[in-house]
PDB file of C-alpha atoms in Angstrom:
ATOM      1  CA  SER A   1       0.000   0.000   0.000  1.00  0.00           C
ATOM      2  CA  GLN A   2       1.030   3.585  -0.530  1.00  0.00           C
ATOM      3  CA  GLU A   3       2.976   5.268   2.266  1.00  0.00           C
ATOM      4  CA  LEU A   4       1.461   8.593   1.248  1.00  0.00           C
ATOM      5  CA  GLU A   5      -2.202   8.343   0.297  1.00  0.00           C
ATOM      6  CA  GLN A   6      -3.914  11.122  -1.579  1.00  0.00           C
ATOM      7  CA  SER A   7      -7.643  11.534  -1.969  1.00  0.00           C
ATOM      8  CA  PRO A   8      -9.486  11.929  -4.142  1.00  0.00           C
ATOM      9  CA  GLN A   9      -7.561  10.524  -7.109  1.00  0.00           C
ATOM     10  CA  SER A  10      -9.385  12.862  -9.441  1.00  0.00           C
ATOM     11  CA  LEU A  11     -11.740  15.758  -9.133  1.00  0.00           C
ATOM     12  CA  ILE A  12     -13.891  17.712 -11.570  1.00  0.00           C
ATOM     13  CA  VAL A  13     -15.353  20.970 -10.292  1.00  0.00           C
ATOM     14  CA  GLN A  14     -17.203  23.908 -11.753  1.00  0.00           C
ATOM     15  CA  GLU A  15     -15.287  27.173 -11.870  1.00  0.00           C
ATOM     16  CA  GLY A  16     -15.836  29.170  -8.700  1.00  0.00           C
ATOM     17  CA  LYS A  17     -16.323  26.148  -6.454  1.00  0.00           C
ATOM     18  CA  ASN A  18     -14.133  25.334  -3.459  1.00  0.00           C
ATOM     19  CA  LEU A  19     -12.352  22.008  -3.157  1.00  0.00           C
ATOM     20  CA  THR A  20     -10.124  20.054  -0.787  1.00  0.00           C
ATOM     21  CA  ILE A  21      -7.430  17.472  -1.445  1.00  0.00           C
ATOM     22  CA  ASN A  22      -6.095  15.297   1.359  1.00  0.00           C
ATOM     23  CA  CYS A  23      -2.746  13.635   1.914  1.00  0.00           C
ATOM     24  CA  THR A  24      -2.265  11.071   4.694  1.00  0.00           C
ATOM     25  CA  SER A  25       1.007   9.478   5.714  1.00  0.00           C
ATOM     26  CA  SER A  26       1.468   6.046   7.257  1.00  0.00           C
ATOM     27  CA  LYS A  27       4.920   7.132   8.517  1.00  0.00           C
ATOM     28  CA  THR A  28       6.014   9.881  10.903  1.00  0.00           C
ATOM     29  CA  LEU A  29       6.101  13.168   9.035  1.00  0.00           C
ATOM     30  CA  TYR A  30       8.948  15.659   9.352  1.00  0.00           C
ATOM     31  CA  GLY A  31       7.942  17.886   6.499  1.00  0.00           C
ATOM     32  CA  LEU A  32       5.032  17.937   4.081  1.00  0.00           C
ATOM     33  CA  TYR A  33       5.308  19.534   0.655  1.00  0.00           C
ATOM     34  CA  TRP A  34       2.703  20.331  -1.948  1.00  0.00           C
ATOM     35  CA  TYR A  35       3.480  20.450  -5.644  1.00  0.00           C
ATOM     36  CA  LYS A  36       1.488  21.172  -8.760  1.00  0.00           C
ATOM     37  CA  GLN A  37       2.156  19.584 -12.126  1.00  0.00           C
ATOM     38  CA  LYS A  38       0.728  20.770 -15.397  1.00  0.00           C
ATOM     39  CA  TYR A  39       0.076  17.927 -17.795  1.00  0.00           C
ATOM     40  CA  GLY A  40       3.292  16.666 -19.377  1.00  0.00           C
ATOM     41  CA  GLU A  41       5.540  18.998 -17.418  1.00  0.00           C
ATOM     42  CA  GLY A  42       7.679  19.030 -14.305  1.00  0.00           C
ATOM     43  CA  LEU A  43       6.459  19.683 -10.772  1.00  0.00           C
ATOM     44  CA  ILE A  44       6.249  23.158  -9.309  1.00  0.00           C
ATOM     45  CA  PHE A  45       6.758  23.552  -5.571  1.00  0.00           C
ATOM     46  CA  LEU A  46       3.795  25.259  -3.876  1.00  0.00           C
ATOM     47  CA  MET A  47       4.215  25.090  -0.112  1.00  0.00           C
ATOM     48  CA  MET A  48       6.039  23.393   2.716  1.00  0.00           C
ATOM     49  CA  LEU A  49       4.559  22.609   6.148  1.00  0.00           C
ATOM     50  CA  GLN A  50       6.695  21.480   9.027  1.00  0.00           C
ATOM     51  CA  LYS A  51       4.918  22.042  12.282  1.00  0.00           C
ATOM     52  CA  GLY A  52       1.669  20.615  13.568  1.00  0.00           C
ATOM     53  CA  GLY A  53      -1.169  23.053  13.063  1.00  0.00           C
ATOM     54  CA  GLU A  54       0.806  25.062  10.547  1.00  0.00           C
ATOM     55  CA  GLU A  55      -1.213  26.698   7.811  1.00  0.00           C
ATOM     56  CA  LYS A  56       0.122  28.439   4.723  1.00  0.00           C
ATOM     57  CA  SER A  57      -1.524  30.243   1.854  1.00  0.00           C
ATOM     58  CA  HIS A  58      -0.495  31.111  -1.646  1.00  0.00           C
ATOM     59  CA  GLU A  59      -3.030  33.127  -3.617  1.00  0.00           C
ATOM     60  CA  LYS A  60      -6.240  31.090  -3.337  1.00  0.00           C
ATOM     61  CA  ILE A  61      -4.569  27.900  -2.156  1.00  0.00           C
ATOM     62  CA  THR A  62      -4.302  27.077   1.555  1.00  0.00           C
ATOM     63  CA  ALA A  63      -2.578  24.070   3.069  1.00  0.00           C
ATOM     64  CA  LYS A  64      -2.754  22.807   6.657  1.00  0.00           C
ATOM     65  CA  LEU A  65      -0.853  20.159   8.550  1.00  0.00           C
ATOM     66  CA  ASP A  66      -2.478  18.009  11.224  1.00  0.00           C
ATOM     67  CA  GLU A  67       0.474  16.372  12.952  1.00  0.00           C
ATOM     68  CA  LYS A  68      -1.649  14.089  15.143  1.00  0.00           C
ATOM     69  CA  LYS A  69      -3.399  12.594  12.147  1.00  0.00           C
ATOM     70  CA  GLN A  70      -0.216  12.711  10.024  1.00  0.00           C
ATOM     71  CA  GLN A  71      -2.334  14.413   7.425  1.00  0.00           C
ATOM     72  CA  SER A  72      -2.355  17.538   5.301  1.00  0.00           C
ATOM     73  CA  SER A  73      -5.158  19.154   3.376  1.00  0.00           C
ATOM     74  CA  LEU A  74      -4.930  21.497   0.405  1.00  0.00           C
ATOM     75  CA  HIS A  75      -7.892  23.780  -0.060  1.00  0.00           C
ATOM     76  CA  ILE A  76      -8.603  25.852  -3.165  1.00  0.00           C
ATOM     77  CA  THR A  77     -11.089  28.666  -2.831  1.00  0.00           C
ATOM     78  CA  ALA A  78     -13.119  29.850  -5.824  1.00  0.00           C
ATOM     79  CA  SER A  79     -11.369  27.533  -8.275  1.00  0.00           C
ATOM     80  CA  GLN A  80     -10.331  28.791 -11.709  1.00  0.00           C
ATOM     81  CA  PRO A  81      -9.326  26.947 -14.896  1.00  0.00           C
ATOM     82  CA  SER A  82      -5.712  27.916 -14.123  1.00  0.00           C
ATOM     83  CA  HIS A  83      -5.873  25.658 -11.053  1.00  0.00           C
ATOM     84  CA  ALA A  84      -6.257  22.588 -13.255  1.00  0.00           C
ATOM     85  CA  GLY A  85      -3.449  20.058 -13.134  1.00  0.00           C
ATOM     86  CA  ILE A  86      -2.120  17.314 -10.910  1.00  0.00           C
ATOM     87  CA  TYR A  87      -1.484  18.063  -7.259  1.00  0.00           C
ATOM     88  CA  LEU A  88       1.067  15.916  -5.491  1.00  0.00           C
ATOM     89  CA  CYS A  89       2.094  15.826  -1.890  1.00  0.00           C
ATOM     90  CA  GLY A  90       5.626  14.898  -0.913  1.00  0.00           C
ATOM     91  CA  ALA A  91       6.930  14.153   2.553  1.00  0.00           C
ATOM     92  CA  ASP A  92      10.060  13.774   4.634  1.00  0.00           C
ATOM     93  CA  VAL A  93       9.467  10.605   6.623  1.00  0.00           C
ATOM     94  CA  THR A  94      11.566   8.213   8.654  1.00  0.00           C
ATOM     95  CA  THR A  95      11.696   4.490   8.123  1.00  0.00           C
ATOM     96  CA  SER A  96      13.763   2.530  10.654  1.00  0.00           C
ATOM     97  CA  GLY A  97      15.648   5.706  11.582  1.00  0.00           C
ATOM     98  CA  THR A  98      16.482   6.585   7.979  1.00  0.00           C
ATOM     99  CA  TYR A  99      15.106   9.693   6.328  1.00  0.00           C
ATOM    100  CA  LYS A 100      13.295   9.217   3.078  1.00  0.00           C
ATOM    101  CA  TYR A 101      11.430  11.492   0.687  1.00  0.00           C
ATOM    102  CA  ILE A 102       8.205  10.054  -0.698  1.00  0.00           C
ATOM    103  CA  PHE A 103       5.397  11.234  -2.959  1.00  0.00           C
ATOM    104  CA  GLY A 104       1.700  10.560  -3.152  1.00  0.00           C
ATOM    105  CA  THR A 105       0.219   9.343  -6.440  1.00  0.00           C
ATOM    106  CA  GLY A 106      -1.415  12.673  -7.138  1.00  0.00           C
ATOM    107  CA  THR A 107      -4.874  14.197  -7.512  1.00  0.00           C
ATOM    108  CA  ARG A 108      -5.924  15.157 -11.009  1.00  0.00           C
ATOM    109  CA  LEU A 109      -8.009  18.340 -10.948  1.00  0.00           C
ATOM    110  CA  LYS A 110     -10.169  19.576 -13.773  1.00  0.00           C
ATOM    111  CA  VAL A 111     -11.982  22.908 -13.513  1.00  0.00           C
ATOM    112  CA  LEU A 112     -14.884  23.461 -15.870  1.00  0.00           C
ATOM    113  CA  ALA A 113     -15.374  26.997 -17.157  1.00  0.00           C
TER     114      ALA A 113
ATOM    115  CA  ASP B  28      14.890  31.435  -8.998  1.00  0.00           C
ATOM    116  CA  VAL B  29      16.145  27.890  -8.976  1.00  0.00           C
ATOM    117  CA  LYS B  30      16.504  26.495 -12.417  1.00  0.00           C
ATOM    118  CA  VAL B  31      16.717  22.825 -13.235  1.00  0.00           C
ATOM    119  CA  THR B  32      17.146  21.979 -16.887  1.00  0.00           C
ATOM    120  CA  GLN B  33      16.997  18.639 -18.652  1.00  0.00           C
ATOM    121  CA  SER B  34      18.770  17.926 -21.912  1.00  0.00           C
ATOM    122  CA  SER B  35      15.699  16.901 -23.926  1.00  0.00           C
ATOM    123  CA  ARG B  36      11.931  17.265 -23.612  1.00  0.00           C
ATOM    124  CA  TYR B  37      11.206  14.349 -25.942  1.00  0.00           C
ATOM    125  CA  LEU B  38      13.406  11.441 -26.923  1.00  0.00           C
ATOM    126  CA  VAL B  39      12.783   8.386 -29.081  1.00  0.00           C
ATOM    127  CA  LYS B  40      15.266   5.514 -28.910  1.00  0.00           C
ATOM    128  CA  ARG B  41      15.447   1.925 -30.077  1.00  0.00           C
ATOM    129  CA  THR B  42      15.621  -1.155 -27.887  1.00  0.00           C
ATOM    130  CA  GLY B  43      19.200  -1.911 -26.888  1.00  0.00           C
ATOM    131  CA  GLU B  44      20.497   1.624 -27.377  1.00  0.00           C
ATOM    132  CA  LYS B  45      22.467   3.359 -24.627  1.00  0.00           C
ATOM    133  CA  VAL B  46      20.597   6.470 -23.522  1.00  0.00           C
ATOM    134  CA  PHE B  47      21.931   9.470 -21.620  1.00  0.00           C
ATOM    135  CA  LEU B  48      19.650  11.902 -19.851  1.00  0.00           C
ATOM    136  CA  GLU B  49      21.321  14.983 -18.446  1.00  0.00           C
ATOM    137  CA  CYS B  50      20.199  17.314 -15.708  1.00  0.00           C
ATOM    138  CA  VAL B  51      21.764  20.600 -14.638  1.00  0.00           C
ATOM    139  CA  GLN B  52      20.839  22.821 -11.680  1.00  0.00           C
ATOM    140  CA  ASP B  53      22.141  26.305 -11.025  1.00  0.00           C
ATOM    141  CA  MET B  54      21.542  26.749  -7.288  1.00  0.00           C
ATOM    142  CA  ASP B  55      24.445  24.845  -5.767  1.00  0.00           C
ATOM    143  CA  HIS B  56      22.121  22.185  -4.327  1.00  0.00           C
ATOM    144  CA  GLU B  57      23.733  19.183  -2.704  1.00  0.00           C
ATOM    145  CA  ASN B  58      20.944  16.729  -3.479  1.00  0.00           C
ATOM    146  CA  MET B  59      19.898  15.634  -6.928  1.00  0.00           C
ATOM    147  CA  PHE B  60      17.309  13.032  -7.852  1.00  0.00           C
ATOM    148  CA  TRP B  61      16.093  11.071 -10.839  1.00  0.00           C
ATOM    149  CA  TYR B  62      12.494   9.877 -10.894  1.00  0.00           C
ATOM    150  CA  ARG B  63      10.286   8.211 -13.402  1.00  0.00           C
ATOM    151  CA  GLN B  64       6.590   8.929 -13.526  1.00  0.00           C
ATOM    152  CA  ASP B  65       4.061   6.466 -14.898  1.00  0.00           C
ATOM    153  CA  PRO B  66       0.259   6.606 -14.845  1.00  0.00           C
ATOM    154  CA  GLY B  67      -1.144   5.000 -11.720  1.00  0.00           C
ATOM    155  CA  LEU B  68       2.298   4.497 -10.184  1.00  0.00           C
ATOM    156  CA  GLY B  69       3.182   8.075  -9.341  1.00  0.00           C
ATOM    157  CA  LEU B  70       6.772   9.232  -8.950  1.00  0.00           C
ATOM    158  CA  ARG B  71       9.302   6.516  -8.284  1.00  0.00           C
ATOM    159  CA  LEU B  72      12.848   7.286  -7.249  1.00  0.00           C
ATOM    160  CA  ILE B  73      15.499   5.726  -9.475  1.00  0.00           C
ATOM    161  CA  TYR B  74      18.679   7.172  -7.991  1.00  0.00           C
ATOM    162  CA  PHE B  75      19.674   9.903  -5.601  1.00  0.00           C
ATOM    163  CA  SER B  76      22.952  11.768  -5.147  1.00  0.00           C
ATOM    164  CA  TYR B  77      23.807  13.826  -2.074  1.00  0.00           C
ATOM    165  CA  ASP B  78      27.226  14.987  -3.227  1.00  0.00           C
ATOM    166  CA  VAL B  79      29.679  14.810  -6.096  1.00  0.00           C
ATOM    167  CA  LYS B  80      30.520  11.202  -6.947  1.00  0.00           C
ATOM    168  CA  MET B  81      28.060   9.966  -4.291  1.00  0.00           C
ATOM    169  CA  LYS B  82      24.959   8.026  -5.252  1.00  0.00           C
ATOM    170  CA  GLU B  83      22.339   5.896  -3.626  1.00  0.00           C
ATOM    171  CA  LYS B  84      19.879   3.522  -5.196  1.00  0.00           C
ATOM    172  CA  GLY B  85      16.266   4.489  -5.037  1.00  0.00           C
ATOM    173  CA  ASP B  86      13.271   2.210  -5.329  1.00  0.00           C
ATOM    174  CA  ILE B  87      13.780   1.089  -8.934  1.00  0.00           C
ATOM    175  CA  PRO B  88      17.476   1.277  -9.924  1.00  0.00           C
ATOM    176  CA  GLU B  89      17.544  -1.852 -12.111  1.00  0.00           C
ATOM    177  CA  GLY B  90      18.516  -1.087 -15.683  1.00  0.00           C
ATOM    178  CA  TYR B  91      19.807   2.381 -14.805  1.00  0.00           C
ATOM    179  CA  SER B  92      23.055   3.931 -13.680  1.00  0.00           C
ATOM    180  CA  VAL B  93      23.992   7.499 -12.781  1.00  0.00           C
ATOM    181  CA  SER B  94      26.962   9.796 -12.820  1.00  0.00           C
ATOM    182  CA  ARG B  95      27.686  12.910 -10.812  1.00  0.00           C
ATOM    183  CA  GLU B  96      31.112  14.289 -11.658  1.00  0.00           C
ATOM    184  CA  LYS B  97      30.209  17.912 -10.954  1.00  0.00           C
ATOM    185  CA  LYS B  98      27.882  19.312  -8.321  1.00  0.00           C
ATOM    186  CA  GLU B  99      25.543  20.931 -10.809  1.00  0.00           C
ATOM    187  CA  ARG B 100      25.164  17.964 -13.155  1.00  0.00           C
ATOM    188  CA  PHE B 101      23.495  14.592 -12.647  1.00  0.00           C
ATOM    189  CA  SER B 102      23.233  12.136 -15.507  1.00  0.00           C
ATOM    190  CA  LEU B 103      20.959   9.130 -15.833  1.00  0.00           C
ATOM    191  CA  ILE B 104      22.132   6.334 -18.095  1.00  0.00           C
ATOM    192  CA  LEU B 105      20.044   3.546 -19.541  1.00  0.00           C
ATOM    193  CA  GLU B 106      22.671   0.961 -20.390  1.00  0.00           C
ATOM    194  CA  SER B 107      20.495  -0.946 -22.848  1.00  0.00           C
ATOM    195  CA  ALA B 108      17.097   0.658 -23.312  1.00  0.00           C
ATOM    196  CA  SER B 109      14.034  -1.556 -23.180  1.00  0.00           C
ATOM    197  CA  THR B 110      10.403  -0.847 -24.016  1.00  0.00           C
ATOM    198  CA  ASN B 111       9.426  -0.978 -20.340  1.00  0.00           C
ATOM    199  CA  GLN B 112      11.631   2.053 -19.775  1.00  0.00           C
ATOM    200  CA  THR B 113       9.289   4.181 -21.851  1.00  0.00           C
ATOM    201  CA  SER B 114       8.262   6.821 -19.345  1.00  0.00           C
ATOM    202  CA  MET B 115       8.453  10.430 -18.209  1.00  0.00           C
ATOM    203  CA  TYR B 116      11.783  11.077 -16.475  1.00  0.00           C
ATOM    204  CA  LEU B 117      12.021  13.896 -13.980  1.00  0.00           C
ATOM    205  CA  CYS B 118      15.137  15.339 -12.430  1.00  0.00           C
ATOM    206  CA  ALA B 119      15.037  17.327  -9.197  1.00  0.00           C
ATOM    207  CA  SER B 120      17.417  19.055  -6.830  1.00  0.00           C
ATOM    208  CA  SER B 121      17.245  20.262  -3.253  1.00  0.00           C
ATOM    209  CA  LEU B 122      19.311  21.632  -0.426  1.00  0.00           C
ATOM    210  CA  ARG B 123      20.384  19.168   2.174  1.00  0.00           C
ATOM    211  CA  VAL B 124      19.562  20.552   5.607  1.00  0.00           C
ATOM    212  CA  ARG B 125      20.699  18.794   8.761  1.00  0.00           C
ATOM    213  CA  MET B 126      20.666  15.368   7.115  1.00  0.00           C
ATOM    214  CA  ARG B 127      17.087  15.869   5.974  1.00  0.00           C
ATOM    215  CA  TYR B 128      15.594  16.766   2.700  1.00  0.00           C
ATOM    216  CA  ASN B 129      13.915  19.964   1.704  1.00  0.00           C
ATOM    217  CA  GLU B 130      11.538  21.094  -0.996  1.00  0.00           C
ATOM    218  CA  GLN B 131      12.607  19.769  -4.371  1.00  0.00           C
ATOM    219  CA  PHE B 132      12.880  21.781  -7.546  1.00  0.00           C
ATOM    220  CA  PHE B 133      12.055  19.908 -10.701  1.00  0.00           C
ATOM    221  CA  GLY B 134      13.120  20.097 -14.299  1.00  0.00           C
ATOM    222  CA  PRO B 135      10.523  20.082 -17.111  1.00  0.00           C
ATOM    223  CA  GLY B 136      10.848  16.339 -17.662  1.00  0.00           C
ATOM    224  CA  THR B 137      11.980  14.147 -20.540  1.00  0.00           C
ATOM    225  CA  ARG B 138       9.399  11.953 -22.195  1.00  0.00           C
ATOM    226  CA  LEU B 139      11.325   8.922 -23.411  1.00  0.00           C
ATOM    227  CA  THR B 140       9.857   6.445 -25.847  1.00  0.00           C
ATOM    228  CA  VAL B 141      11.724   3.207 -26.496  1.00  0.00           C
ATOM    229  CA  LEU B 142      10.654   1.403 -29.669  1.00  0.00           C
TER     230      LEU B 142
END
């Protein structure tokens, strides 16, 4: 099973609607990162969260980290077609005392104009 | 701004050919990574380098090798390309902070097709 589970796998929303993407780790998190990928291109770093309860915003995108649940949520307010793409979470985790960087499988977002 | 560049956006090779994918970063990052991305499988780490001439195997190193002779450059080599290596290849770099990773900066990707 995936060490970093993202949900949902895909999402289609009408422009202007709000949406949330979740990322849950089965390992202890030391840092949680959100990336966006436009189709067929590389990943663009959005935000990094390191402390429990931390919340960061970038334009209309807000991310929170719930350390107890080992989970992060990415919330987009008033979605626009420019928000379309694949959102991936990445995480610094430890496995048997060794640090490792892992990625979720991504959430494919489509925004209908 | 950090810039990570990859030598080709699209590449078509024949089975058995030796393939070189090059990656260059301009921010003096210690860490460099090679991933492949396939539908339904997400990003999988092939190799990782934390310093010049240092490398570590990732999750799927079989059929690949790497070279890091200079800090800014990390090459991925497919010794004898096979059709199951058709994929999107992504290079990334990051600072290494207190033995942990940091946010990664990605190149635009190379879509490799092996016929």
